[in-house]
Amino acid sequence: MVISEYRKQRIGSQLVKTTLLKEKRKPIYLLCSAQQQDFYERNGFKLVDTDVLPQILKDEYRRIIELPFAQNIKVIAMVYR
């Protein structure tokens, strides 16, 4: 997440695009809060069901949603192909 005073300068998008250009392995999965869905969709990611995640991310998803601070956060999975 970009600090609020630096938002709307496309810093986050540039970081994501640079990372995607450098990473040759596809697909790329991520876990994020539902509030970030629009940002990642603008950068080429698509929402996916957690059932399609690689096992290590399924385990991480289950771990995250059990954390006390995450009880009020909707965590979603996304993929870039």
PDB file of N, CA and C in Angstrom:
ATOM      1  N   MET A   1       0.843  -1.165   0.000  1.00  0.00           N
ATOM      2  CA  MET A   1       0.000   0.000   0.000  1.00  0.00           C
ATOM      3  C   MET A   1       0.899   1.242   0.000  1.00  0.00           C
ATOM      4  N   VAL A   2       0.490   2.219  -0.747  1.00  0.00           N
ATOM      5  CA  VAL A   2       1.228   3.475  -0.849  1.00  0.00           C
ATOM      6  C   VAL A   2       0.684   4.462   0.190  1.00  0.00           C
ATOM      7  N   ILE A   3       1.564   5.168   0.868  1.00  0.00           N
ATOM      8  CA  ILE A   3       1.167   6.170   1.854  1.00  0.00           C
ATOM      9  C   ILE A   3       0.227   7.174   1.188  1.00  0.00           C
ATOM     10  N   SER A   4      -0.816   7.585   1.899  1.00  0.00           N
ATOM     11  CA  SER A   4      -1.887   8.403   1.315  1.00  0.00           C
ATOM     12  C   SER A   4      -1.387   9.658   0.611  1.00  0.00           C
ATOM     13  N   GLU A   5      -0.383  10.320   1.144  1.00  0.00           N
ATOM     14  CA  GLU A   5       0.087  11.563   0.511  1.00  0.00           C
ATOM     15  C   GLU A   5       0.760  11.318  -0.848  1.00  0.00           C
ATOM     16  N   TYR A   6       1.096  10.060  -1.140  1.00  0.00           N
ATOM     17  CA  TYR A   6       1.735   9.735  -2.421  1.00  0.00           C
ATOM     18  C   TYR A   6       0.792   8.995  -3.375  1.00  0.00           C
ATOM     19  N   ARG A   7      -0.452   8.797  -2.953  1.00  0.00           N
ATOM     20  CA  ARG A   7      -1.407   8.096  -3.815  1.00  0.00           C
ATOM     21  C   ARG A   7      -1.786   8.964  -5.008  1.00  0.00           C
ATOM     22  N   LYS A   8      -2.330   8.308  -6.004  1.00  0.00           N
ATOM     23  CA  LYS A   8      -2.778   8.943  -7.244  1.00  0.00           C
ATOM     24  C   LYS A   8      -1.600   9.460  -8.086  1.00  0.00           C
ATOM     25  N   GLN A   9      -0.406   8.948  -7.795  1.00  0.00           N
ATOM     26  CA  GLN A   9       0.766   9.297  -8.590  1.00  0.00           C
ATOM     27  C   GLN A   9       1.242   8.084  -9.399  1.00  0.00           C
ATOM     28  N   ARG A  10       0.461   7.001  -9.345  1.00  0.00           N
ATOM     29  CA  ARG A  10       0.723   5.772 -10.085  1.00  0.00           C
ATOM     30  C   ARG A  10       1.974   5.029  -9.615  1.00  0.00           C
ATOM     31  N   ILE A  11       2.415   5.315  -8.393  1.00  0.00           N
ATOM     32  CA  ILE A  11       3.589   4.640  -7.843  1.00  0.00           C
ATOM     33  C   ILE A  11       3.310   3.143  -7.667  1.00  0.00           C
ATOM     34  N   GLY A  12       2.190   2.813  -7.048  1.00  0.00           N
ATOM     35  CA  GLY A  12       1.833   1.410  -6.837  1.00  0.00           C
ATOM     36  C   GLY A  12       1.692   0.661  -8.148  1.00  0.00           C
ATOM     37  N   SER A  13       1.033   1.285  -9.119  1.00  0.00           N
ATOM     38  CA  SER A  13       0.859   0.642 -10.428  1.00  0.00           C
ATOM     39  C   SER A  13       2.200   0.405 -11.106  1.00  0.00           C
ATOM     40  N   GLN A  14       3.097   1.359 -11.015  1.00  0.00           N
ATOM     41  CA  GLN A  14       4.422   1.184 -11.620  1.00  0.00           C
ATOM     42  C   GLN A  14       5.192   0.050 -10.943  1.00  0.00           C
ATOM     43  N   LEU A  15       5.085  -0.047  -9.632  1.00  0.00           N
ATOM     44  CA  LEU A  15       5.746  -1.145  -8.928  1.00  0.00           C
ATOM     45  C   LEU A  15       5.195  -2.497  -9.372  1.00  0.00           C
ATOM     46  N   VAL A  16       3.869  -2.595  -9.480  1.00  0.00           N
ATOM     47  CA  VAL A  16       3.246  -3.849  -9.911  1.00  0.00           C
ATOM     48  C   VAL A  16       3.658  -4.173 -11.345  1.00  0.00           C
ATOM     49  N   LYS A  17       3.578  -3.213 -12.246  1.00  0.00           N
ATOM     50  CA  LYS A  17       3.922  -3.468 -13.655  1.00  0.00           C
ATOM     51  C   LYS A  17       5.380  -3.867 -13.818  1.00  0.00           C
ATOM     52  N   THR A  18       6.270  -3.211 -13.097  1.00  0.00           N
ATOM     53  CA  THR A  18       7.689  -3.573 -13.169  1.00  0.00           C
ATOM     54  C   THR A  18       7.909  -4.997 -12.685  1.00  0.00           C
ATOM     55  N   THR A  19       7.263  -5.353 -11.601  1.00  0.00           N
ATOM     56  CA  THR A  19       7.379  -6.711 -11.065  1.00  0.00           C
ATOM     57  C   THR A  19       6.846  -7.731 -12.058  1.00  0.00           C
ATOM     58  N   LEU A  20       5.687  -7.452 -12.664  1.00  0.00           N
ATOM     59  CA  LEU A  20       5.090  -8.389 -13.613  1.00  0.00           C
ATOM     60  C   LEU A  20       5.957  -8.556 -14.850  1.00  0.00           C
ATOM     61  N   LEU A  21       6.611  -7.497 -15.301  1.00  0.00           N
ATOM     62  CA  LEU A  21       7.499  -7.591 -16.463  1.00  0.00           C
ATOM     63  C   LEU A  21       8.731  -8.431 -16.160  1.00  0.00           C
ATOM     64  N   LYS A  22       9.230  -8.340 -14.947  1.00  0.00           N
ATOM     65  CA  LYS A  22      10.444  -9.071 -14.580  1.00  0.00           C
ATOM     66  C   LYS A  22      10.172 -10.536 -14.263  1.00  0.00           C
ATOM     67  N   GLU A  23       8.999 -10.832 -13.771  1.00  0.00           N
ATOM     68  CA  GLU A  23       8.662 -12.205 -13.379  1.00  0.00           C
ATOM     69  C   GLU A  23       8.174 -12.972 -14.601  1.00  0.00           C
ATOM     70  N   LYS A  24       8.900 -13.993 -14.985  1.00  0.00           N
ATOM     71  CA  LYS A  24       8.553 -14.771 -16.183  1.00  0.00           C
ATOM     72  C   LYS A  24       7.594 -15.921 -15.886  1.00  0.00           C
ATOM     73  N   ARG A  25       7.568 -16.380 -14.630  1.00  0.00           N
ATOM     74  CA  ARG A  25       6.691 -17.502 -14.301  1.00  0.00           C
ATOM     75  C   ARG A  25       5.258 -17.019 -14.177  1.00  0.00           C
ATOM     76  N   LYS A  26       4.365 -17.718 -14.792  1.00  0.00           N
ATOM     77  CA  LYS A  26       2.943 -17.409 -14.713  1.00  0.00           C
ATOM     78  C   LYS A  26       2.220 -18.704 -14.384  1.00  0.00           C
ATOM     79  N   PRO A  27       1.102 -18.689 -13.772  1.00  0.00           N
ATOM     80  CA  PRO A  27       0.373 -17.535 -13.271  1.00  0.00           C
ATOM     81  C   PRO A  27       1.000 -17.001 -11.978  1.00  0.00           C
ATOM     82  N   ILE A  28       0.640 -15.768 -11.646  1.00  0.00           N
ATOM     83  CA  ILE A  28       1.059 -15.128 -10.404  1.00  0.00           C
ATOM     84  C   ILE A  28      -0.198 -14.935  -9.563  1.00  0.00           C
ATOM     85  N   TYR A  29      -0.182 -15.465  -8.363  1.00  0.00           N
ATOM     86  CA  TYR A  29      -1.316 -15.358  -7.452  1.00  0.00           C
ATOM     87  C   TYR A  29      -0.995 -14.367  -6.345  1.00  0.00           C
ATOM     88  N   LEU A  30      -2.033 -13.752  -5.795  1.00  0.00           N
ATOM     89  CA  LEU A  30      -1.849 -12.910  -4.617  1.00  0.00           C
ATOM     90  C   LEU A  30      -3.080 -12.971  -3.741  1.00  0.00           C
ATOM     91  N   LEU A  31      -2.860 -12.674  -2.477  1.00  0.00           N
ATOM     92  CA  LEU A  31      -3.931 -12.521  -1.500  1.00  0.00           C
ATOM     93  C   LEU A  31      -3.944 -11.062  -1.087  1.00  0.00           C
ATOM     94  N   CYS A  32      -5.130 -10.473  -1.010  1.00  0.00           N
ATOM     95  CA  CYS A  32      -5.234  -9.067  -0.608  1.00  0.00           C
ATOM     96  C   CYS A  32      -6.608  -8.831   0.005  1.00  0.00           C
ATOM     97  N   SER A  33      -6.800  -7.647   0.546  1.00  0.00           N
ATOM     98  CA  SER A  33      -8.125  -7.318   1.061  1.00  0.00           C
ATOM     99  C   SER A  33      -9.039  -6.987  -0.130  1.00  0.00           C
ATOM    100  N   ALA A  34     -10.310  -7.200   0.044  1.00  0.00           N
ATOM    101  CA  ALA A  34     -11.280  -6.914  -1.020  1.00  0.00           C
ATOM    102  C   ALA A  34     -11.241  -5.441  -1.419  1.00  0.00           C
ATOM    103  N   GLN A  35     -10.828  -4.576  -0.496  1.00  0.00           N
ATOM    104  CA  GLN A  35     -10.724  -3.146  -0.804  1.00  0.00           C
ATOM    105  C   GLN A  35      -9.682  -2.867  -1.889  1.00  0.00           C
ATOM    106  N   GLN A  36      -8.744  -3.767  -2.073  1.00  0.00           N
ATOM    107  CA  GLN A  36      -7.693  -3.572  -3.072  1.00  0.00           C
ATOM    108  C   GLN A  36      -8.015  -4.208  -4.422  1.00  0.00           C
ATOM    109  N   GLN A  37      -9.165  -4.832  -4.539  1.00  0.00           N
ATOM    110  CA  GLN A  37      -9.524  -5.555  -5.760  1.00  0.00           C
ATOM    111  C   GLN A  37      -9.475  -4.668  -7.000  1.00  0.00           C
ATOM    112  N   ASP A  38     -10.071  -3.498  -6.952  1.00  0.00           N
ATOM    113  CA  ASP A  38     -10.085  -2.609  -8.125  1.00  0.00           C
ATOM    114  C   ASP A  38      -8.673  -2.259  -8.582  1.00  0.00           C
ATOM    115  N   PHE A  39      -7.794  -1.960  -7.632  1.00  0.00           N
ATOM    116  CA  PHE A  39      -6.409  -1.622  -7.971  1.00  0.00           C
ATOM    117  C   PHE A  39      -5.757  -2.761  -8.750  1.00  0.00           C
ATOM    118  N   TYR A  40      -5.867  -3.980  -8.229  1.00  0.00           N
ATOM    119  CA  TYR A  40      -5.213  -5.103  -8.889  1.00  0.00           C
ATOM    120  C   TYR A  40      -5.887  -5.444 -10.219  1.00  0.00           C
ATOM    121  N   GLU A  41      -7.202  -5.282 -10.319  1.00  0.00           N
ATOM    122  CA  GLU A  41      -7.867  -5.511 -11.603  1.00  0.00           C
ATOM    123  C   GLU A  41      -7.379  -4.519 -12.659  1.00  0.00           C
ATOM    124  N   ARG A  42      -7.171  -3.269 -12.259  1.00  0.00           N
ATOM    125  CA  ARG A  42      -6.631  -2.280 -13.199  1.00  0.00           C
ATOM    126  C   ARG A  42      -5.225  -2.657 -13.670  1.00  0.00           C
ATOM    127  N   ASN A  43      -4.564  -3.495 -12.903  1.00  0.00           N
ATOM    128  CA  ASN A  43      -3.208  -3.914 -13.237  1.00  0.00           C
ATOM    129  C   ASN A  43      -3.139  -5.338 -13.784  1.00  0.00           C
ATOM    130  N   GLY A  44      -4.283  -5.845 -14.245  1.00  0.00           N
ATOM    131  CA  GLY A  44      -4.302  -7.112 -14.974  1.00  0.00           C
ATOM    132  C   GLY A  44      -4.635  -8.361 -14.184  1.00  0.00           C
ATOM    133  N   PHE A  45      -4.915  -8.231 -12.904  1.00  0.00           N
ATOM    134  CA  PHE A  45      -5.269  -9.400 -12.094  1.00  0.00           C
ATOM    135  C   PHE A  45      -6.774  -9.661 -12.186  1.00  0.00           C
ATOM    136  N   LYS A  46      -7.137 -10.918 -11.995  1.00  0.00           N
ATOM    137  CA  LYS A  46      -8.543 -11.331 -11.983  1.00  0.00           C
ATOM    138  C   LYS A  46      -8.841 -12.040 -10.668  1.00  0.00           C
ATOM    139  N   LEU A  47     -10.040 -11.830 -10.164  1.00  0.00           N
ATOM    140  CA  LEU A  47     -10.503 -12.496  -8.953  1.00  0.00           C
ATOM    141  C   LEU A  47     -10.639 -13.990  -9.223  1.00  0.00           C
ATOM    142  N   VAL A  48     -10.177 -14.815  -8.288  1.00  0.00           N
ATOM    143  CA  VAL A  48     -10.325 -16.265  -8.400  1.00  0.00           C
ATOM    144  C   VAL A  48     -10.797 -16.830  -7.071  1.00  0.00           C
ATOM    145  N   ASP A  49     -11.403 -18.001  -7.146  1.00  0.00           N
ATOM    146  CA  ASP A  49     -11.812 -18.711  -5.946  1.00  0.00           C
ATOM    147  C   ASP A  49     -10.565 -19.263  -5.258  1.00  0.00           C
ATOM    148  N   THR A  50     -10.560 -19.258  -3.947  1.00  0.00           N
ATOM    149  CA  THR A  50      -9.390 -19.748  -3.215  1.00  0.00           C
ATOM    150  C   THR A  50      -9.135 -21.233  -3.471  1.00  0.00           C
ATOM    151  N   ASP A  51     -10.125 -21.957  -3.971  1.00  0.00           N
ATOM    152  CA  ASP A  51      -9.942 -23.385  -4.271  1.00  0.00           C
ATOM    153  C   ASP A  51      -8.912 -23.621  -5.374  1.00  0.00           C
ATOM    154  N   VAL A  52      -8.676 -22.642  -6.244  1.00  0.00           N
ATOM    155  CA  VAL A  52      -7.739 -22.838  -7.352  1.00  0.00           C
ATOM    156  C   VAL A  52      -6.307 -22.441  -6.989  1.00  0.00           C
ATOM    157  N   LEU A  53      -6.100 -21.924  -5.790  1.00  0.00           N
ATOM    158  CA  LEU A  53      -4.762 -21.509  -5.373  1.00  0.00           C
ATOM    159  C   LEU A  53      -3.832 -22.705  -5.208  1.00  0.00           C
ATOM    160  N   PRO A  54      -2.536 -22.498  -5.423  1.00  0.00           N
ATOM    161  CA  PRO A  54      -1.572 -23.544  -5.061  1.00  0.00           C
ATOM    162  C   PRO A  54      -1.692 -23.830  -3.563  1.00  0.00           C
ATOM    163  N   GLN A  55      -1.370 -25.037  -3.151  1.00  0.00           N
ATOM    164  CA  GLN A  55      -1.586 -25.458  -1.767  1.00  0.00           C
ATOM    165  C   GLN A  55      -0.932 -24.524  -0.755  1.00  0.00           C
ATOM    166  N   ILE A  56       0.254 -24.044  -1.032  1.00  0.00           N
ATOM    167  CA  ILE A  56       0.946 -23.171  -0.073  1.00  0.00           C
ATOM    168  C   ILE A  56       0.160 -21.872   0.161  1.00  0.00           C
ATOM    169  N   LEU A  57      -0.500 -21.358  -0.895  1.00  0.00           N
ATOM    170  CA  LEU A  57      -1.315 -20.148  -0.718  1.00  0.00           C
ATOM    171  C   LEU A  57      -2.658 -20.463  -0.068  1.00  0.00           C
ATOM    172  N   LYS A  58      -3.197 -21.634  -0.327  1.00  0.00           N
ATOM    173  CA  LYS A  58      -4.410 -22.038   0.385  1.00  0.00           C
ATOM    174  C   LYS A  58      -4.142 -22.074   1.883  1.00  0.00           C
ATOM    175  N   ASP A  59      -2.994 -22.644   2.245  1.00  0.00           N
ATOM    176  CA  ASP A  59      -2.628 -22.702   3.661  1.00  0.00           C
ATOM    177  C   ASP A  59      -2.454 -21.300   4.238  1.00  0.00           C
ATOM    178  N   GLU A  60      -1.808 -20.425   3.486  1.00  0.00           N
ATOM    179  CA  GLU A  60      -1.594 -19.049   3.952  1.00  0.00           C
ATOM    180  C   GLU A  60      -2.930 -18.314   4.082  1.00  0.00           C
ATOM    181  N   TYR A  61      -3.836 -18.520   3.138  1.00  0.00           N
ATOM    182  CA  TYR A  61      -5.165 -17.905   3.199  1.00  0.00           C
ATOM    183  C   TYR A  61      -5.871 -18.327   4.490  1.00  0.00           C
ATOM    184  N   ARG A  62      -5.860 -19.626   4.770  1.00  0.00           N
ATOM    185  CA  ARG A  62      -6.517 -20.119   5.990  1.00  0.00           C
ATOM    186  C   ARG A  62      -5.874 -19.526   7.236  1.00  0.00           C
ATOM    187  N   ARG A  63      -4.543 -19.408   7.224  1.00  0.00           N
ATOM    188  CA  ARG A  63      -3.845 -18.829   8.367  1.00  0.00           C
ATOM    189  C   ARG A  63      -4.225 -17.364   8.563  1.00  0.00           C
ATOM    190  N   ILE A  64      -4.269 -16.612   7.461  1.00  0.00           N
ATOM    191  CA  ILE A  64      -4.576 -15.180   7.531  1.00  0.00           C
ATOM    192  C   ILE A  64      -5.982 -14.930   8.058  1.00  0.00           C
ATOM    193  N   ILE A  65      -6.956 -15.648   7.528  1.00  0.00           N
ATOM    194  CA  ILE A  65      -8.335 -15.366   7.927  1.00  0.00           C
ATOM    195  C   ILE A  65      -8.619 -15.750   9.380  1.00  0.00           C
ATOM    196  N   GLU A  66      -7.728 -16.521   9.972  1.00  0.00           N
ATOM    197  CA  GLU A  66      -7.887 -16.882  11.393  1.00  0.00           C
ATOM    198  C   GLU A  66      -7.234 -15.868  12.322  1.00  0.00           C
ATOM    199  N   LEU A  67      -6.441 -14.946  11.811  1.00  0.00           N
ATOM    200  CA  LEU A  67      -5.780 -13.951  12.653  1.00  0.00           C
ATOM    201  C   LEU A  67      -6.809 -13.001  13.249  1.00  0.00           C
ATOM    202  N   PRO A  68      -6.645 -12.632  14.507  1.00  0.00           N
ATOM    203  CA  PRO A  68      -7.627 -11.757  15.161  1.00  0.00           C
ATOM    204  C   PRO A  68      -7.892 -10.453  14.398  1.00  0.00           C
ATOM    205  N   PHE A  69      -6.850  -9.797  13.899  1.00  0.00           N
ATOM    206  CA  PHE A  69      -7.065  -8.520  13.215  1.00  0.00           C
ATOM    207  C   PHE A  69      -7.756  -8.686  11.871  1.00  0.00           C
ATOM    208  N   ALA A  70      -7.757  -9.895  11.324  1.00  0.00           N
ATOM    209  CA  ALA A  70      -8.350 -10.125  10.003  1.00  0.00           C
ATOM    210  C   ALA A  70      -9.828 -10.501  10.073  1.00  0.00           C
ATOM    211  N   GLN A  71     -10.379 -10.583  11.260  1.00  0.00           N
ATOM    212  CA  GLN A  71     -11.773 -10.997  11.400  1.00  0.00           C
ATOM    213  C   GLN A  71     -12.739 -10.043  10.701  1.00  0.00           C
ATOM    214  N   ASN A  72     -12.370  -8.780  10.581  1.00  0.00           N
ATOM    215  CA  ASN A  72     -13.238  -7.793   9.933  1.00  0.00           C
ATOM    216  C   ASN A  72     -12.764  -7.402   8.540  1.00  0.00           C
ATOM    217  N   ILE A  73     -11.853  -8.177   7.985  1.00  0.00           N
ATOM    218  CA  ILE A  73     -11.313  -7.900   6.657  1.00  0.00           C
ATOM    219  C   ILE A  73     -11.677  -9.055   5.739  1.00  0.00           C
ATOM    220  N   LYS A  74     -12.233  -8.730   4.579  1.00  0.00           N
ATOM    221  CA  LYS A  74     -12.513  -9.778   3.594  1.00  0.00           C
ATOM    222  C   LYS A  74     -11.250  -9.968   2.760  1.00  0.00           C
ATOM    223  N   VAL A  75     -10.665 -11.147   2.855  1.00  0.00           N
ATOM    224  CA  VAL A  75      -9.452 -11.475   2.111  1.00  0.00           C
ATOM    225  C   VAL A  75      -9.871 -12.210   0.842  1.00  0.00           C
ATOM    226  N   ILE A  76      -9.292 -11.801  -0.296  1.00  0.00           N
ATOM    227  CA  ILE A  76      -9.616 -12.412  -1.582  1.00  0.00           C
ATOM    228  C   ILE A  76      -8.337 -12.902  -2.259  1.00  0.00           C
ATOM    229  N   ALA A  77      -8.521 -13.743  -3.256  1.00  0.00           N
ATOM    230  CA  ALA A  77      -7.408 -14.261  -4.057  1.00  0.00           C
ATOM    231  C   ALA A  77      -7.542 -13.727  -5.475  1.00  0.00           C
ATOM    232  N   MET A  78      -6.394 -13.411  -6.069  1.00  0.00           N
ATOM    233  CA  MET A  78      -6.387 -12.899  -7.437  1.00  0.00           C
ATOM    234  C   MET A  78      -5.259 -13.575  -8.210  1.00  0.00           C
ATOM    235  N   VAL A  79      -5.378 -13.569  -9.541  1.00  0.00           N
ATOM    236  CA  VAL A  79      -4.365 -14.198 -10.385  1.00  0.00           C
ATOM    237  C   VAL A  79      -4.058 -13.311 -11.590  1.00  0.00           C
ATOM    238  N   TYR A  80      -2.798 -13.367 -12.001  1.00  0.00           N
ATOM    239  CA  TYR A  80      -2.338 -12.694 -13.223  1.00  0.00           C
ATOM    240  C   TYR A  80      -1.788 -13.795 -14.113  1.00  0.00           C
ATOM    241  N   ARG A  81      -2.309 -13.906 -15.316  1.00  0.00           N
ATOM    242  CA  ARG A  81      -1.864 -14.980 -16.239  1.00  0.00           C
ATOM    243  C   ARG A  81      -1.049 -14.421 -17.368  1.00  0.00           C
TER     244      ARG A  81
END
